[in-house]
PDB file of C-alpha atoms in Angstrom:
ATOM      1  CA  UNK I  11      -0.062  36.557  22.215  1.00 40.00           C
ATOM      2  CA  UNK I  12       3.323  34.922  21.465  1.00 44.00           C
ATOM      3  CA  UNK I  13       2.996  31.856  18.893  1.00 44.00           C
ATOM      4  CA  UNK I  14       3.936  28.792  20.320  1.00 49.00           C
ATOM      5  CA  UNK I  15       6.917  27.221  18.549  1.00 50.00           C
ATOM      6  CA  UNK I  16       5.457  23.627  18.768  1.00 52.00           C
ATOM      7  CA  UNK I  17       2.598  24.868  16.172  1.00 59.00           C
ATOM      8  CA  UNK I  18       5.325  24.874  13.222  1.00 75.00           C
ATOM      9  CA  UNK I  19       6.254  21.223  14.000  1.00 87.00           C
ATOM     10  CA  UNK I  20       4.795  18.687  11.917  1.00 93.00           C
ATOM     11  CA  UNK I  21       3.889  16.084  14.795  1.00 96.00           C
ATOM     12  CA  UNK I  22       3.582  12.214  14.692  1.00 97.00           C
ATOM     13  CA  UNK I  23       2.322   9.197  16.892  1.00 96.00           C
ATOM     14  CA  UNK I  24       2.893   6.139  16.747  1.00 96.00           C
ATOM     15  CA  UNK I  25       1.096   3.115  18.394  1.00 93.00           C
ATOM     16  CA  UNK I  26       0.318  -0.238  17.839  1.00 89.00           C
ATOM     17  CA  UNK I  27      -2.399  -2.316  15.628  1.00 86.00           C
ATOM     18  CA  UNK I  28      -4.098  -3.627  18.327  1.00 83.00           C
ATOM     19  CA  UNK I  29      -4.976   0.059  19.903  1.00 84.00           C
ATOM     20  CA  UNK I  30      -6.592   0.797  16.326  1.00 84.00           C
ATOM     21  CA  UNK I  31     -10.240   0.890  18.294  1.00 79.00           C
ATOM     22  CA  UNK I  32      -8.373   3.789  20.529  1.00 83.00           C
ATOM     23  CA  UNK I  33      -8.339   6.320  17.169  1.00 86.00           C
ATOM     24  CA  UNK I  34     -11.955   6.365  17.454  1.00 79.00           C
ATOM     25  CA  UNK I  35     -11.927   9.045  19.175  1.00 80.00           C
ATOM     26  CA  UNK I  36      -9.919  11.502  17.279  1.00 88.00           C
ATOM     27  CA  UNK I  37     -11.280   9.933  13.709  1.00 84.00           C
ATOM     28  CA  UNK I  38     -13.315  13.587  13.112  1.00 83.00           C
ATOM     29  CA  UNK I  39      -9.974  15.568  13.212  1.00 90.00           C
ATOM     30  CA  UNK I  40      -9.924  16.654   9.962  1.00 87.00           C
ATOM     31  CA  UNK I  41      -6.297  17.837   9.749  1.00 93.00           C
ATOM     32  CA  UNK I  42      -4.810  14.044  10.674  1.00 93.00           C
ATOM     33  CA  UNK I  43      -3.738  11.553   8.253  1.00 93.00           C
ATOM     34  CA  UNK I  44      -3.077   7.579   9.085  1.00 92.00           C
ATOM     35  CA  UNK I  45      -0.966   4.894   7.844  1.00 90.00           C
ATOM     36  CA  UNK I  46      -0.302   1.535   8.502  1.00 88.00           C
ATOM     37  CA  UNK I  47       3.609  -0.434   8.757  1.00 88.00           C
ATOM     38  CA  UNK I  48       3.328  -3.711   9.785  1.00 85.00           C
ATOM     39  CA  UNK I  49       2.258  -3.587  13.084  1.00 87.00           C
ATOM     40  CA  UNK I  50       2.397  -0.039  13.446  1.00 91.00           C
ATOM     41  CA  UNK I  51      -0.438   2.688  12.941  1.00 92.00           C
ATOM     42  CA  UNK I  52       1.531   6.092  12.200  1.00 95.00           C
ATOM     43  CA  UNK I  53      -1.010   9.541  12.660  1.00 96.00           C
ATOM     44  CA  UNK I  54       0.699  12.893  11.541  1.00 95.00           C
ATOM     45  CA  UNK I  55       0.238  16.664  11.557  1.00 95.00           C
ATOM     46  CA  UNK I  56      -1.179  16.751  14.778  1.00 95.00           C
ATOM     47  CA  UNK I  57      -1.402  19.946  16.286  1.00 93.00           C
ATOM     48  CA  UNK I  58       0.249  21.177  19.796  1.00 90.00           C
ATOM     49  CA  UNK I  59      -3.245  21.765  21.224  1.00 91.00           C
ATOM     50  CA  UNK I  60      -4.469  17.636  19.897  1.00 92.00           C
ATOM     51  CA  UNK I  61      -1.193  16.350  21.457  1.00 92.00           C
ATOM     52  CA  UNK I  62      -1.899  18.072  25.095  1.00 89.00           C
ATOM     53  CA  UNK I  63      -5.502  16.658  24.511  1.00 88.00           C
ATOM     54  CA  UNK I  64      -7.135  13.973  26.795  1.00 82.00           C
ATOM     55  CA  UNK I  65      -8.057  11.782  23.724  1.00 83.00           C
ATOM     56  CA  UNK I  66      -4.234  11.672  22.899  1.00 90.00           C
ATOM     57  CA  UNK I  67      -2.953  11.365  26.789  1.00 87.00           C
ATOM     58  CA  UNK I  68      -5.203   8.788  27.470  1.00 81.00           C
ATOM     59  CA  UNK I  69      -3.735   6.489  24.897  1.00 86.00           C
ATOM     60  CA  UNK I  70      -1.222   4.055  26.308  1.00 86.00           C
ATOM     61  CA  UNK I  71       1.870   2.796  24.850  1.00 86.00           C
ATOM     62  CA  UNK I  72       1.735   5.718  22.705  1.00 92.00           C
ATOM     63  CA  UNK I  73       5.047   7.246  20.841  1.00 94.00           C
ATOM     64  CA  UNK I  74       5.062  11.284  19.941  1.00 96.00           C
ATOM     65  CA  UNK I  75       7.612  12.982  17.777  1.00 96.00           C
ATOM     66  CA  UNK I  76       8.446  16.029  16.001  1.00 95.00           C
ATOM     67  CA  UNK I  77       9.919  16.087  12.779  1.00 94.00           C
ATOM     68  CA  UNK I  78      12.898  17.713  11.520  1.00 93.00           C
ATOM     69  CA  UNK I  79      14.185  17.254   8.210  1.00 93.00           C
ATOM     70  CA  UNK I  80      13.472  13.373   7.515  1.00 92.00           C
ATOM     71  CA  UNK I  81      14.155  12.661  11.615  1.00 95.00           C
ATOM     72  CA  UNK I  82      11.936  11.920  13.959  1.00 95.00           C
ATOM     73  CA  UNK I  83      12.572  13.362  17.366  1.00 96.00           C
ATOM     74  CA  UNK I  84      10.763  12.209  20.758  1.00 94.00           C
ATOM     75  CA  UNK I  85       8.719  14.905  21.855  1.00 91.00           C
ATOM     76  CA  UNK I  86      11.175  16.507  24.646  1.00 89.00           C
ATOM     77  CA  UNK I  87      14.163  15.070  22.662  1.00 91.00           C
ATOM     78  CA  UNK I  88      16.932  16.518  21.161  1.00 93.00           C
ATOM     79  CA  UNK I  89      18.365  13.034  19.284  1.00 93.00           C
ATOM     80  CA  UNK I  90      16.698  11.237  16.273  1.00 93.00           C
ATOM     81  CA  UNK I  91      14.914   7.737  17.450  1.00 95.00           C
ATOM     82  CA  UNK I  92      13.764   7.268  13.814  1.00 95.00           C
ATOM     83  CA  UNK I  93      12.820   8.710  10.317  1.00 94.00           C
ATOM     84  CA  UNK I  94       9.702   9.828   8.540  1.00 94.00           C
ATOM     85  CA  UNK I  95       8.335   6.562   7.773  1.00 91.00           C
ATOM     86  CA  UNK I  96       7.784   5.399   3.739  1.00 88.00           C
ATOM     87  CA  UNK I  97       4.252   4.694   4.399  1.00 86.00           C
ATOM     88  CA  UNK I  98       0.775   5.796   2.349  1.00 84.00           C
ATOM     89  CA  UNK I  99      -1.005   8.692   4.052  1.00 89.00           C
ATOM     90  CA  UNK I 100      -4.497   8.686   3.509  1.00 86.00           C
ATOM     91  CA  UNK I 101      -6.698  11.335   5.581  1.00 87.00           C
ATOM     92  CA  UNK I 102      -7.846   9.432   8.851  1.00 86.00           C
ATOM     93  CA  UNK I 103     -11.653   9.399   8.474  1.00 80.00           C
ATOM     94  CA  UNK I 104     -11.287   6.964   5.048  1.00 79.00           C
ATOM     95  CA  UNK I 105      -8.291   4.857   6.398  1.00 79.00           C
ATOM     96  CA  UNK I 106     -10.954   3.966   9.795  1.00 74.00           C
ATOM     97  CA  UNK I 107     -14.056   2.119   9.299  1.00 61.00           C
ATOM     98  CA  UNK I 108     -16.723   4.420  11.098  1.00 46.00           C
ATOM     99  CA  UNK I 109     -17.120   2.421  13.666  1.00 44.00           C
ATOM    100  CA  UNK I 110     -14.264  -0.381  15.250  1.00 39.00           C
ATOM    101  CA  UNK I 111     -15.896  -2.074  18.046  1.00 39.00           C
ATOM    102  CA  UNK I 112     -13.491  -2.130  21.225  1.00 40.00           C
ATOM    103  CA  UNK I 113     -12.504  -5.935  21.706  1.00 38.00           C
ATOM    104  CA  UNK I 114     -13.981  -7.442  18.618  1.00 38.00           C
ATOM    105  CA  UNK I 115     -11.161  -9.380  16.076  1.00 44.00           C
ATOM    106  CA  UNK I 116     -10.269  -6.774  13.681  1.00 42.00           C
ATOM    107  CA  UNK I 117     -10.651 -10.161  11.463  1.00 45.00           C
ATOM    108  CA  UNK I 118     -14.732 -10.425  11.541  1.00 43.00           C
ATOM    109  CA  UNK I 119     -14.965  -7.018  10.517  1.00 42.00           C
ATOM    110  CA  UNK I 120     -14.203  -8.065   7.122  1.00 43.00           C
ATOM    111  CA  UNK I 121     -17.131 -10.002   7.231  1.00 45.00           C
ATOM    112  CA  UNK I 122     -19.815  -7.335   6.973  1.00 44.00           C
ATOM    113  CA  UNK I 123     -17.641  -4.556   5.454  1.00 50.00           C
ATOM    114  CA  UNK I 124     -17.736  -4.448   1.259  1.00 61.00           C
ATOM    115  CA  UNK I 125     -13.928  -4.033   0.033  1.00 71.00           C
ATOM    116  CA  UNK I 126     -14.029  -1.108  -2.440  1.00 76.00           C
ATOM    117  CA  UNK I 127     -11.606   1.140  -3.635  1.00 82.00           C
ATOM    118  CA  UNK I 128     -11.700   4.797  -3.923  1.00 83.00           C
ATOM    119  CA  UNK I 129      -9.425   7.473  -5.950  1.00 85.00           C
ATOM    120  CA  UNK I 130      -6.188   7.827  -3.902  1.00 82.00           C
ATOM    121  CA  UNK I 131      -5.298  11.739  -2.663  1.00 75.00           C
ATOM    122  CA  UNK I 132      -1.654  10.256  -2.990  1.00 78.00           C
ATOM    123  CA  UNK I 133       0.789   9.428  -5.604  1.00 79.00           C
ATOM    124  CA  UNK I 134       2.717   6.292  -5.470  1.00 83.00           C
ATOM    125  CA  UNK I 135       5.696   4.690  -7.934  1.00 88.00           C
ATOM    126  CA  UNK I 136       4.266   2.199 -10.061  1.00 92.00           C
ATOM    127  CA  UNK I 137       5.247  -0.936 -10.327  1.00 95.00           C
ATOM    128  CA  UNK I 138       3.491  -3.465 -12.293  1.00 96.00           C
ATOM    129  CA  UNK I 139       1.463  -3.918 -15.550  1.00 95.00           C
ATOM    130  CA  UNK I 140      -1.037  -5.709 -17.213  1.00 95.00           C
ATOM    131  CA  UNK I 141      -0.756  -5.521 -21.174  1.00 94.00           C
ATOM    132  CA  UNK I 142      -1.976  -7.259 -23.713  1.00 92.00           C
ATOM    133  CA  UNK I 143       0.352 -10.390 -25.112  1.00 90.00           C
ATOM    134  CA  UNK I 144       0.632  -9.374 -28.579  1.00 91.00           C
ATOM    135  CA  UNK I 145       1.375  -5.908 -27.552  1.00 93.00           C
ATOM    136  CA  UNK I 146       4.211  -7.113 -24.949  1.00 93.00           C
ATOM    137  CA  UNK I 147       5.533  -9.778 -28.062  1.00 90.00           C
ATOM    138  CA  UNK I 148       5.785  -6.751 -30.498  1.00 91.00           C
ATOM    139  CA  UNK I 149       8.338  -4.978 -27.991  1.00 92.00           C
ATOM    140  CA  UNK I 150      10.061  -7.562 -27.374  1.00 90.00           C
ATOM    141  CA  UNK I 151      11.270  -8.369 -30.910  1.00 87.00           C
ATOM    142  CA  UNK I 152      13.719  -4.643 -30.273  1.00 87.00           C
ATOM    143  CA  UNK I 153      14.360  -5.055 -26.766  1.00 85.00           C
ATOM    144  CA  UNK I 154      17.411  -4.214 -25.328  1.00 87.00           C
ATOM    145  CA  UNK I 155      18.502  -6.464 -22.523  1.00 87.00           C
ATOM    146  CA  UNK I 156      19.427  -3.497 -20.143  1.00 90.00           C
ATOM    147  CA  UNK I 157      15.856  -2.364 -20.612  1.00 90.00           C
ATOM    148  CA  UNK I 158      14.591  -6.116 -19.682  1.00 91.00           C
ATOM    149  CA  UNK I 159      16.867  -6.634 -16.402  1.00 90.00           C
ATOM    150  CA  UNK I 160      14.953  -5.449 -13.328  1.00 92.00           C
ATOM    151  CA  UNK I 161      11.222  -7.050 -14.593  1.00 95.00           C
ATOM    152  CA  UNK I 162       9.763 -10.027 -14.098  1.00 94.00           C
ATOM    153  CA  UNK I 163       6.806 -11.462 -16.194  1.00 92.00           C
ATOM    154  CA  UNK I 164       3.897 -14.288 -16.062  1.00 90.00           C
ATOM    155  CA  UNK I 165       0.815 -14.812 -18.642  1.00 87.00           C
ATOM    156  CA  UNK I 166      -2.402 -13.728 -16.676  1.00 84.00           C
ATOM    157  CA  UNK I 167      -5.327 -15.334 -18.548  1.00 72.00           C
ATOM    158  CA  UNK I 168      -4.699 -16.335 -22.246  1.00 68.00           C
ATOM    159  CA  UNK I 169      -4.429 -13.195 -23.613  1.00 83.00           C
ATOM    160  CA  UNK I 170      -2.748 -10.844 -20.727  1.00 88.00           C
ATOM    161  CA  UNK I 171       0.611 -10.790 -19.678  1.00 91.00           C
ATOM    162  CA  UNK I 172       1.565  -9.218 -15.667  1.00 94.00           C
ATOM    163  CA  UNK I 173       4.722  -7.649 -15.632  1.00 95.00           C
ATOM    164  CA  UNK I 174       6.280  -6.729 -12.157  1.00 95.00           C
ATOM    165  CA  UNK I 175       9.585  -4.198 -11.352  1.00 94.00           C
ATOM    166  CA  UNK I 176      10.727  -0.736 -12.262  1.00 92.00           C
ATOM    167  CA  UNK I 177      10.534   1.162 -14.646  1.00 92.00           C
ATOM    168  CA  UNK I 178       7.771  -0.392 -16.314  1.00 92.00           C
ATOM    169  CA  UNK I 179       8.218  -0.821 -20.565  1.00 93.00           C
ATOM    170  CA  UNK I 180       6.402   2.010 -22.219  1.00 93.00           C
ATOM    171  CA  UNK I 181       3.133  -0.128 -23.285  1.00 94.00           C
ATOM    172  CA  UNK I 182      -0.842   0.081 -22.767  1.00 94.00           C
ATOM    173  CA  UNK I 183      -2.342  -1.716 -20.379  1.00 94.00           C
ATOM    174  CA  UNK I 184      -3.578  -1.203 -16.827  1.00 94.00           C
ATOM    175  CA  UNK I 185      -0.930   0.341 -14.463  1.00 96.00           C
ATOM    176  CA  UNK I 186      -0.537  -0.974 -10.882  1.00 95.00           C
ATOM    177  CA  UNK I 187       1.359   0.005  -7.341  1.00 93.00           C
ATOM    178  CA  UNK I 188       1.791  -2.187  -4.674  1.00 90.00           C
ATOM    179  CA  UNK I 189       0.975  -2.407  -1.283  1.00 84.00           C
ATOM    180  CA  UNK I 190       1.676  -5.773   0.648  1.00 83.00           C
ATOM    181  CA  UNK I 191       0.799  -8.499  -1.843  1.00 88.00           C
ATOM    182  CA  UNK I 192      -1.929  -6.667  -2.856  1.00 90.00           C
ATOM    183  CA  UNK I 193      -1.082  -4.562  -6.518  1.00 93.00           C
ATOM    184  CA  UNK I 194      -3.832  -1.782  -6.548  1.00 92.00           C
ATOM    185  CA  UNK I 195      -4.811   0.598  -9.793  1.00 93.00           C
ATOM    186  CA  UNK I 196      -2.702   3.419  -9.937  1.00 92.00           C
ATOM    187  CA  UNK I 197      -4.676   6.049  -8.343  1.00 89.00           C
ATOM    188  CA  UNK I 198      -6.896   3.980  -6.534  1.00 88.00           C
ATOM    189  CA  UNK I 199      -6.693   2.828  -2.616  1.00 85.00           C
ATOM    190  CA  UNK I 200      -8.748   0.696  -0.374  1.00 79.00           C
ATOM    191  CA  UNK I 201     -11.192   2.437   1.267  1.00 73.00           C
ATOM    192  CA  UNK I 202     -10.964   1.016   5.142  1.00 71.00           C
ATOM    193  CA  UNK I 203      -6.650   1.020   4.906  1.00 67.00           C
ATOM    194  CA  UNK I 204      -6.921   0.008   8.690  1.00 64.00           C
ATOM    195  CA  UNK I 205      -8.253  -3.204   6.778  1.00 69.00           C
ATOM    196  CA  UNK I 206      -5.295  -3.893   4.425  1.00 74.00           C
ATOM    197  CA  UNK I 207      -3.032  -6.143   6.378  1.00 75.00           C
ATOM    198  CA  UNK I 208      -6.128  -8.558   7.054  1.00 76.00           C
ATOM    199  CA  UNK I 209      -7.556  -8.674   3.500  1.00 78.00           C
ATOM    200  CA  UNK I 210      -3.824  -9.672   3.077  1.00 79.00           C
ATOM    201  CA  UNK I 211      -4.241 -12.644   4.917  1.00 80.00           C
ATOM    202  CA  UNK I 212      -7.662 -12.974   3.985  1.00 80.00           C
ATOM    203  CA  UNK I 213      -7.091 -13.161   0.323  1.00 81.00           C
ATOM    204  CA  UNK I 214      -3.383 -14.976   0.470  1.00 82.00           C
ATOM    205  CA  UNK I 215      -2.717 -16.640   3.770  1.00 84.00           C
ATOM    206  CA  UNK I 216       0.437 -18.006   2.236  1.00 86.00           C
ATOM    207  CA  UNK I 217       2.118 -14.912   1.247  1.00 86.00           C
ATOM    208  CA  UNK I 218       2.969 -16.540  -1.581  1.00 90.00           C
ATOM    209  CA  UNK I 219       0.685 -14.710  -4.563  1.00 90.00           C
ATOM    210  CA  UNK I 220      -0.085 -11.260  -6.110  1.00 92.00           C
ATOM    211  CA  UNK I 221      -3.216 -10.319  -5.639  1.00 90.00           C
ATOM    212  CA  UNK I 222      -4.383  -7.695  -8.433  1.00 91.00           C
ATOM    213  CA  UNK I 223      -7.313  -5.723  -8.168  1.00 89.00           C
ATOM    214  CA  UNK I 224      -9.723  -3.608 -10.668  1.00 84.00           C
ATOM    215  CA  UNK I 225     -11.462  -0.248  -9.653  1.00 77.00           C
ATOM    216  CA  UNK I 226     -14.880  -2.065  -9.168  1.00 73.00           C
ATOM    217  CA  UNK I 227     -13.167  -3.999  -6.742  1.00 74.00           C
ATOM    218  CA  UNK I 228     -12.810  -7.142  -7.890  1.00 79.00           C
ATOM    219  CA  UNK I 229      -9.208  -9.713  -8.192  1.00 83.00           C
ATOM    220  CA  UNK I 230      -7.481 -12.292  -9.175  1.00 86.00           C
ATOM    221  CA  UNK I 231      -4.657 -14.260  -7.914  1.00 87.00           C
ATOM    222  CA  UNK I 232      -0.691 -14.908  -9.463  1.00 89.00           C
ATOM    223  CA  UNK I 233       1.593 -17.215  -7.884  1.00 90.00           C
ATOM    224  CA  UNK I 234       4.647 -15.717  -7.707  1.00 91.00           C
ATOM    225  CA  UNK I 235       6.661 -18.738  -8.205  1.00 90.00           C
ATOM    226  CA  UNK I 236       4.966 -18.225 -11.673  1.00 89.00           C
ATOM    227  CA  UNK I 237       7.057 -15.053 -12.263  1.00 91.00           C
ATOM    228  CA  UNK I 238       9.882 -15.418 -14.198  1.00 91.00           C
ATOM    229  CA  UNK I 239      12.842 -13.263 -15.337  1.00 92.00           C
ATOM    230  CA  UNK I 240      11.459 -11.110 -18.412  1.00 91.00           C
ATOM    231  CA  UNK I 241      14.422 -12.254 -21.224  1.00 90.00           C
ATOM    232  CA  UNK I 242      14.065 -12.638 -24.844  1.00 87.00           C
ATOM    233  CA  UNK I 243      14.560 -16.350 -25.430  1.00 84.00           C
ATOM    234  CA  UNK I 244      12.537 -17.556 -22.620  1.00 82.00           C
ATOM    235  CA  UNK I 245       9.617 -15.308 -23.540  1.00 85.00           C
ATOM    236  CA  UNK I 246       9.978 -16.398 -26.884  1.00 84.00           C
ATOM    237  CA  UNK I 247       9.500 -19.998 -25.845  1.00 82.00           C
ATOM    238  CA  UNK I 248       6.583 -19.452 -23.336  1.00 80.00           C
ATOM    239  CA  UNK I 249       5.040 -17.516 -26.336  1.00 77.00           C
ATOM    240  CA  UNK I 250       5.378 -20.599 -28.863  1.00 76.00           C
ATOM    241  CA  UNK I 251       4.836 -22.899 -25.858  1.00 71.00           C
ATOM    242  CA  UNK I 252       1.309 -21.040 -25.413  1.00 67.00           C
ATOM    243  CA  UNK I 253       0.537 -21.339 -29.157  1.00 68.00           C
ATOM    244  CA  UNK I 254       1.467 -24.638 -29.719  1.00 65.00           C
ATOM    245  CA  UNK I 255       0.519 -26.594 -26.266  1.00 57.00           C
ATOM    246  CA  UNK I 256       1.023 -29.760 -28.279  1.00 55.00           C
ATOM    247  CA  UNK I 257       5.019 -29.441 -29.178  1.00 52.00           C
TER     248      UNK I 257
END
């Protein structure tokens, strides 16, 4: 039998966040992965048999492509609409609850589902940190400025600094990436993804905070109009400021 050339494309759909009940029905295909770009749900590496399917054709609105390079092609296309999107993939039976009931707010399923995180299968850039104070005030006596210029900084408790931007300084402390507002343990992802954008506005409504979790799954909140410019004479003086509240 002659292969079919559409089995050596990596395929994509796209569709929107309100047809996220719809994926139901293909949530025990193993072989898919899901992510989630603002009001987009992206599902890859479906097969040529899954796409002529009639859980796939019966989804409206839908958008297929096949990839090439970094390009995304409309299936039947020979021009680009789009690239590979920069999104986390996460296999599609942990990034859907088990069950999304058809016509109920994605909003009150927060209500009786436990956040949690679980180990991530991907590998993201990091991009903040949470060190101790006295480690961060160490490294900043020999800091070069260059080294200082793309971070940010703001005192997380009295004893814990958050630092923000890349590359992160070369200290110990918990690592973080970022997804939304929401800076997650490196390694670690939410469990129910299709989840993330409301715990977003859940958690900060004003989309005006970091929200940093632990791996047992619980946070805090930073204003981010707390964040300042990481530079030696400004730490300096937040440090003394902080040990000296009376000057």
């Amino acid at each position: 039998m002659a292969a079919n050339p559409a089995d050596d494309l990596t395929h994509f759909m796209r569709i929107g966040t309100e047809q996220a009940d719809l994926l139901g029905r293909i949530r025990h295909w193993s072989n898919l992965k899901i992510a989630f770009d603002g009001n987009d749900i992206w599902v890859r590496d479906l097969s040529a048999e899954q796409l002529q399917s009639t859980d796939i054709r019966s989804i409206p609105s839908k958008k297929l492509y096949y990839q090439s390079g970094r390009n995304l092609f409309p299936e039947g296309s020979l021009l680009p609409e789009t690239t590979v999107p920069t999104v986390l993939w996460t296999p599609i039976e942990r990034g859907l609850p088990l069950q999304l009931p058809a016509r109920t707010p994605i909003a009150a399923v927060t209500e009786t589902i436990r956040i949690q995180l679980v180990p991530s299968e991907e590998e993201y850039e990091a991009f903040a940190l949470l060190t101790d104070v006295t480690a961060l005030e160490k490294y900043m006596h020999s800091a070069p400025a260059i080294r200082l210029q793309n971070l940010q900084w703001t005192l997380a408790g009295a004893h814990k600094a958050l630092i923000t931007g890349t590359p992160l300084l070369p200290l110990p402390g918990n690592v973080y990436w970022r997804r939304n507002n929401q800076l997650l343990p490196a390694g670690y992802d939410l469990e129910w993804q299709v989840l993330g954008d409301v715990i977003n506005r859940r958690l900060d409504p004003d989309n005006d905070s970091w929200i940093v979790w632990d791996e047992p799954g619980s946070w805090f909140r930073v204003a981010k109009k707390d964040i300042k410019p990481l530079r030696t004479g400004s730490f300096r003086l937040s440090i003394e400021t902080m040990k000296n509240p009376g000057l």
